[in-house]
Amino acid sequence: SVIPLASGKYPSTLLLHKGARRMDEMRNVERLTPSTKVRFKCIGCAECCRHVKETVPVDIQDVFRITKHLRDHGADIFCTDQFLERFAEPALIDECGYFVYFLKSVGDDDACIFLRNNLCSIHSAKPRACRLYPFLVDPDESGNHRYLFTKERVHHFRGPTVETRAWMKKYFPKEDRAFMQADYAEVRTIAKLLKEIPDARKTEALLHFHRLQYSEYDLDKPFLEQFLRNQEKLIAILTRLAEENK
């Protein structure tokens, strides 16, 4: 899925927070103000963890956190590449080669790979899409965030009142906001450069894309500064490859 612009199409990271559909095309989605209050209560039914094939995105911040969580809790996993190989699958979202990852699903009901006995086995490190549910975040180019509310599981929307602002304060911390805004800000630049790179060099470009977007991270160092450094490196490499074609 892509968002059309006057200058062409580009993959949008904002789509990754609830699957690869445009938010304005999702059914039962409402825009909210920070002060909006809605009724919601998790009843532990795990319905939002089933029938989720290619709908639970994991960006690199999610991947970093989950990989570190698994490692620190005794799993035989030590880097983000191992996590992606075992628990995620790539999805191409634009013809330029831009790809993202979604959690794998298993079983006849396409349940999340981390669902165990009706409970999330990585609850304290679960992806942002899961932590924010039933809310979604839509970053814009001004540096702000718009909030949305999805009613895909109607039986959840009973019980106590939840304020959007309070929910976001609890589940969408400052580092997440900073990461999302930085990620979103460079999506069009990266996609544009990938489009300009000739097919003969595209494999090389995508290897750099994967390495710097998802792979080259030290789990024992702060995430955000590594991400920003990798974004800068990636854009420099893609710029060089694109300029060689001119």
Short mmCIF file of C-alpha atoms in Angstrom, two decimals:
data_model
loop_
_atom_site.label_atom_id
_atom_site.label_comp_id
_atom_site.label_asym_id
_atom_site.label_seq_id
_atom_site.Cartn_x
_atom_site.Cartn_y
_atom_site.Cartn_z
CA SER A 1 0.00 0.00 0.00
CA VAL A 2 1.22 3.48 -0.81
CA ILE A 3 0.03 7.04 -0.40
CA PRO A 4 -0.20 9.00 -3.67
CA LEU A 5 1.47 12.41 -3.78
CA ALA A 6 1.76 14.98 -6.52
CA SER A 7 5.41 13.99 -6.88
CA GLY A 8 4.64 10.28 -7.08
CA LYS A 9 4.05 7.50 -4.61
CA TYR A 10 5.99 6.74 -1.47
CA PRO A 11 5.67 4.17 1.31
CA SER A 12 4.51 5.73 4.56
CA THR A 13 5.81 4.63 7.93
CA LEU A 14 2.61 5.84 9.52
CA LEU A 15 0.94 2.81 7.91
CA LEU A 16 3.14 0.52 9.92
CA HIS A 17 1.40 1.22 13.18
CA LYS A 18 -1.67 -0.78 12.17
CA GLY A 19 -0.88 -2.79 9.11
CA ALA A 20 -0.38 -1.77 5.51
CA ARG A 21 -3.67 -0.07 4.77
CA ARG A 22 -4.27 3.65 4.48
CA MET A 23 -5.74 4.84 7.73
CA ASP A 24 -8.45 6.84 6.00
CA GLU A 25 -9.55 3.65 4.22
CA MET A 26 -9.79 1.51 7.35
CA ARG A 27 -13.28 0.73 8.49
CA ASN A 28 -14.53 1.81 11.92
CA VAL A 29 -11.77 4.38 12.42
CA GLU A 30 -12.44 7.77 13.98
CA ARG A 31 -10.19 10.77 14.46
CA LEU A 32 -9.86 12.00 18.02
CA THR A 33 -8.66 15.04 19.93
CA PRO A 34 -6.34 14.54 22.93
CA SER A 35 -9.25 15.28 25.25
CA THR A 36 -11.63 12.78 23.63
CA LYS A 37 -12.83 10.05 25.96
CA VAL A 38 -13.91 6.58 24.83
CA ARG A 39 -15.05 3.44 26.55
CA PHE A 40 -12.56 0.60 26.41
CA LYS A 41 -11.53 -2.37 28.50
CA CYS A 42 -9.28 -5.29 27.63
CA ILE A 43 -11.17 -8.43 28.65
CA GLY A 44 -8.36 -10.87 27.85
CA CYS A 45 -10.16 -12.55 24.96
CA ALA A 46 -7.07 -12.35 22.69
CA GLU A 47 -9.31 -11.64 19.68
CA CYS A 48 -7.02 -8.79 18.65
CA CYS A 49 -4.16 -11.34 18.56
CA ARG A 50 -5.91 -13.65 16.07
CA HIS A 51 -6.53 -13.27 12.35
CA VAL A 52 -3.56 -10.92 12.21
CA LYS A 53 -1.66 -12.15 9.16
CA GLU A 54 0.43 -9.24 7.84
CA THR A 55 -1.33 -6.75 10.11
CA VAL A 56 1.07 -6.42 13.08
CA PRO A 57 3.93 -4.23 11.87
CA VAL A 58 7.27 -4.14 13.66
CA ASP A 59 9.47 -1.15 12.95
CA ILE A 60 13.10 -1.19 14.05
CA GLN A 61 12.28 0.29 17.46
CA ASP A 62 9.89 -2.61 18.06
CA VAL A 63 12.43 -5.09 16.73
CA PHE A 64 15.18 -3.66 18.96
CA ARG A 65 13.03 -3.83 22.10
CA ILE A 66 11.64 -7.31 21.49
CA THR A 67 15.02 -8.75 20.58
CA LYS A 68 16.58 -7.30 23.73
CA HIS A 69 13.63 -8.55 25.82
CA LEU A 70 13.97 -12.09 24.45
CA ARG A 71 17.73 -12.12 24.95
CA ASP A 72 17.45 -10.85 28.51
CA HIS A 73 14.83 -13.48 29.32
CA GLY A 74 16.92 -16.45 28.24
CA ALA A 75 15.99 -16.90 24.60
CA ASP A 76 18.69 -18.10 22.23
CA ILE A 77 18.69 -14.85 20.30
CA PHE A 78 21.35 -12.17 20.30
CA CYS A 79 20.73 -9.77 17.43
CA THR A 80 17.92 -8.20 15.44
CA ASP A 81 18.69 -10.30 12.36
CA GLN A 82 17.98 -13.47 14.35
CA PHE A 83 14.69 -12.03 15.53
CA LEU A 84 13.60 -11.06 12.03
CA GLU A 85 14.48 -14.48 10.62
CA ARG A 86 12.51 -16.36 13.28
CA PHE A 87 9.58 -14.15 14.12
CA ALA A 88 8.91 -11.70 11.28
CA GLU A 89 8.36 -11.65 7.55
CA PRO A 90 9.14 -8.89 5.04
CA ALA A 91 6.54 -7.20 2.89
CA LEU A 92 7.25 -5.05 -0.15
CA ILE A 93 5.17 -1.89 0.01
CA ASP A 94 6.47 0.00 -3.00
CA GLU A 95 7.94 -0.85 -6.38
CA CYS A 96 11.09 1.10 -5.50
CA GLY A 97 12.02 -1.80 -3.21
CA TYR A 98 11.02 -0.28 0.11
CA PHE A 99 10.05 -3.08 2.46
CA VAL A 100 8.87 -3.46 6.03
CA TYR A 101 8.37 -6.31 8.48
CA PHE A 102 5.30 -7.82 10.09
CA LEU A 103 5.13 -10.37 12.88
CA LYS A 104 4.53 -13.89 11.64
CA SER A 105 1.19 -15.53 12.27
CA VAL A 106 0.64 -19.21 12.97
CA GLY A 107 -2.13 -21.80 12.97
CA ASP A 108 -5.48 -22.01 11.26
CA ASP A 109 -6.61 -18.79 12.94
CA ASP A 110 -3.48 -16.83 11.89
CA ALA A 111 -2.67 -16.03 15.51
CA CYS A 112 0.29 -13.86 16.48
CA ILE A 113 3.43 -15.95 16.81
CA PHE A 114 3.84 -14.68 20.38
CA LEU A 115 0.37 -15.70 21.58
CA ARG A 116 0.68 -18.42 24.24
CA ASN A 117 -2.29 -19.82 26.17
CA ASN A 118 -4.35 -16.78 25.20
CA LEU A 119 -1.69 -14.43 26.60
CA CYS A 120 1.03 -12.32 25.01
CA SER A 121 4.40 -13.93 25.77
CA ILE A 122 6.24 -10.62 25.19
CA HIS A 123 3.70 -8.38 26.89
CA SER A 124 6.20 -5.94 28.44
CA ALA A 125 7.94 -5.45 25.07
CA LYS A 126 5.06 -5.90 22.63
CA PRO A 127 4.99 -3.81 19.43
CA ARG A 128 3.71 -0.26 19.47
CA ALA A 129 0.66 -1.23 17.42
CA CYS A 130 -0.36 -3.58 20.21
CA ARG A 131 0.49 -1.21 23.06
CA LEU A 132 -1.53 1.64 21.56
CA TYR A 133 -4.57 -0.48 20.63
CA PRO A 134 -7.36 0.59 20.20
CA PHE A 135 -5.69 3.90 19.39
CA LEU A 136 -3.48 4.68 16.41
CA VAL A 137 -0.97 7.45 15.79
CA ASP A 138 -0.80 9.37 12.52
CA PRO A 139 2.33 11.59 12.33
CA ASP A 140 2.24 14.62 10.09
CA GLU A 141 4.89 16.74 8.42
CA SER A 142 4.58 19.57 10.95
CA GLY A 143 6.02 17.45 13.74
CA ASN A 144 2.69 16.78 15.41
CA HIS A 145 0.67 13.60 15.79
CA ARG A 146 -2.96 12.97 15.04
CA TYR A 147 -4.79 10.33 17.00
CA LEU A 148 -7.28 7.77 15.74
CA PHE A 149 -9.49 5.15 17.31
CA THR A 150 -10.37 1.80 15.77
CA LYS A 151 -13.49 -0.20 16.57
CA GLU A 152 -12.52 -3.38 14.76
CA ARG A 153 -13.44 -5.49 17.81
CA VAL A 154 -16.72 -3.95 18.93
CA HIS A 155 -17.11 -6.00 22.11
CA HIS A 156 -14.03 -4.27 23.59
CA PHE A 157 -15.72 -0.89 23.80
CA ARG A 158 -17.49 -1.13 27.08
CA GLY A 159 -16.46 -0.49 30.64
CA PRO A 160 -14.54 2.52 32.00
CA THR A 161 -13.84 5.73 30.12
CA VAL A 162 -10.34 6.25 28.72
CA GLU A 163 -8.96 9.67 27.76
CA THR A 164 -6.83 9.77 24.61
CA ARG A 165 -4.21 12.07 26.18
CA ALA A 166 -3.76 9.87 29.23
CA TRP A 167 -3.49 6.71 27.11
CA MET A 168 -0.83 8.26 24.90
CA LYS A 169 1.13 9.56 27.88
CA LYS A 170 1.25 6.02 29.24
CA TYR A 171 1.90 4.04 26.05
CA PHE A 172 3.51 6.51 23.64
CA PRO A 173 6.58 7.92 25.47
CA LYS A 174 8.89 10.67 24.30
CA GLU A 175 11.48 8.38 22.70
CA ASP A 176 8.75 6.69 20.65
CA ARG A 177 7.50 10.07 19.49
CA ALA A 178 11.00 11.19 18.57
CA PHE A 179 11.69 7.96 16.69
CA MET A 180 8.42 8.01 14.77
CA GLN A 181 8.85 11.61 13.72
CA ALA A 182 12.45 11.06 12.60
CA ASP A 183 11.49 7.88 10.74
CA TYR A 184 8.52 9.50 9.04
CA ALA A 185 10.55 12.59 8.08
CA GLU A 186 12.96 10.58 5.93
CA VAL A 187 10.58 8.10 4.28
CA ARG A 188 10.07 10.12 1.11
CA THR A 189 13.79 10.90 0.81
CA ILE A 190 14.74 7.23 1.07
CA ALA A 191 11.99 6.10 -1.32
CA LYS A 192 12.93 8.79 -3.85
CA LEU A 193 16.57 7.74 -3.77
CA LEU A 194 15.67 4.06 -4.16
CA LYS A 195 13.61 4.94 -7.24
CA GLU A 196 16.59 6.75 -8.78
CA ILE A 197 19.03 3.85 -8.32
CA PRO A 198 19.32 1.67 -11.46
CA ASP A 199 18.26 -1.96 -11.33
CA ALA A 200 21.88 -3.06 -11.68
CA ARG A 201 22.66 -1.48 -8.30
CA LYS A 202 19.29 -2.06 -6.61
CA THR A 203 20.32 -5.25 -4.81
CA GLU A 204 23.32 -3.46 -3.33
CA ALA A 205 21.09 -0.56 -2.27
CA LEU A 206 18.56 -2.84 -0.60
CA LEU A 207 21.28 -4.70 1.27
CA HIS A 208 22.41 -1.35 2.68
CA PHE A 209 18.76 -0.51 3.39
CA HIS A 210 18.29 -3.68 5.45
CA ARG A 211 21.65 -3.37 7.20
CA LEU A 212 21.14 0.21 8.33
CA GLN A 213 17.39 0.11 8.89
CA TYR A 214 17.19 -3.19 10.75
CA SER A 215 20.51 -4.89 11.38
CA GLU A 216 23.36 -2.69 12.57
CA TYR A 217 22.35 -2.19 16.20
CA ASP A 218 24.04 -2.88 19.52
CA LEU A 219 21.37 -4.03 21.99
CA ASP A 220 23.39 -2.68 24.92
CA LYS A 221 23.54 0.89 23.63
CA PRO A 222 20.75 3.51 23.46
CA PHE A 223 18.48 2.91 20.49
CA LEU A 224 17.58 6.37 19.23
CA GLU A 225 21.08 7.69 18.66
CA GLN A 226 21.95 4.50 16.74
CA PHE A 227 18.84 4.90 14.59
CA LEU A 228 19.59 8.53 13.75
CA ARG A 229 23.19 7.69 12.88
CA ASN A 230 22.10 4.79 10.68
CA GLN A 231 19.54 6.96 8.87
CA GLU A 232 22.25 9.49 8.09
CA LYS A 233 24.57 6.75 6.79
CA LEU A 234 21.83 5.19 4.68
CA ILE A 235 20.85 8.44 3.01
CA ALA A 236 24.50 9.19 2.23
CA ILE A 237 25.00 5.75 0.64
CA LEU A 238 21.78 5.89 -1.36
CA THR A 239 22.59 9.43 -2.52
CA ARG A 240 25.95 8.25 -3.81
CA LEU A 241 24.40 5.28 -5.65
CA ALA A 242 21.70 7.49 -7.16
CA GLU A 243 24.19 10.13 -8.30
CA GLU A 244 26.29 7.50 -10.05
CA ASN A 245 23.28 6.96 -12.33
CA LYS A 246 23.14 10.60 -13.44
#
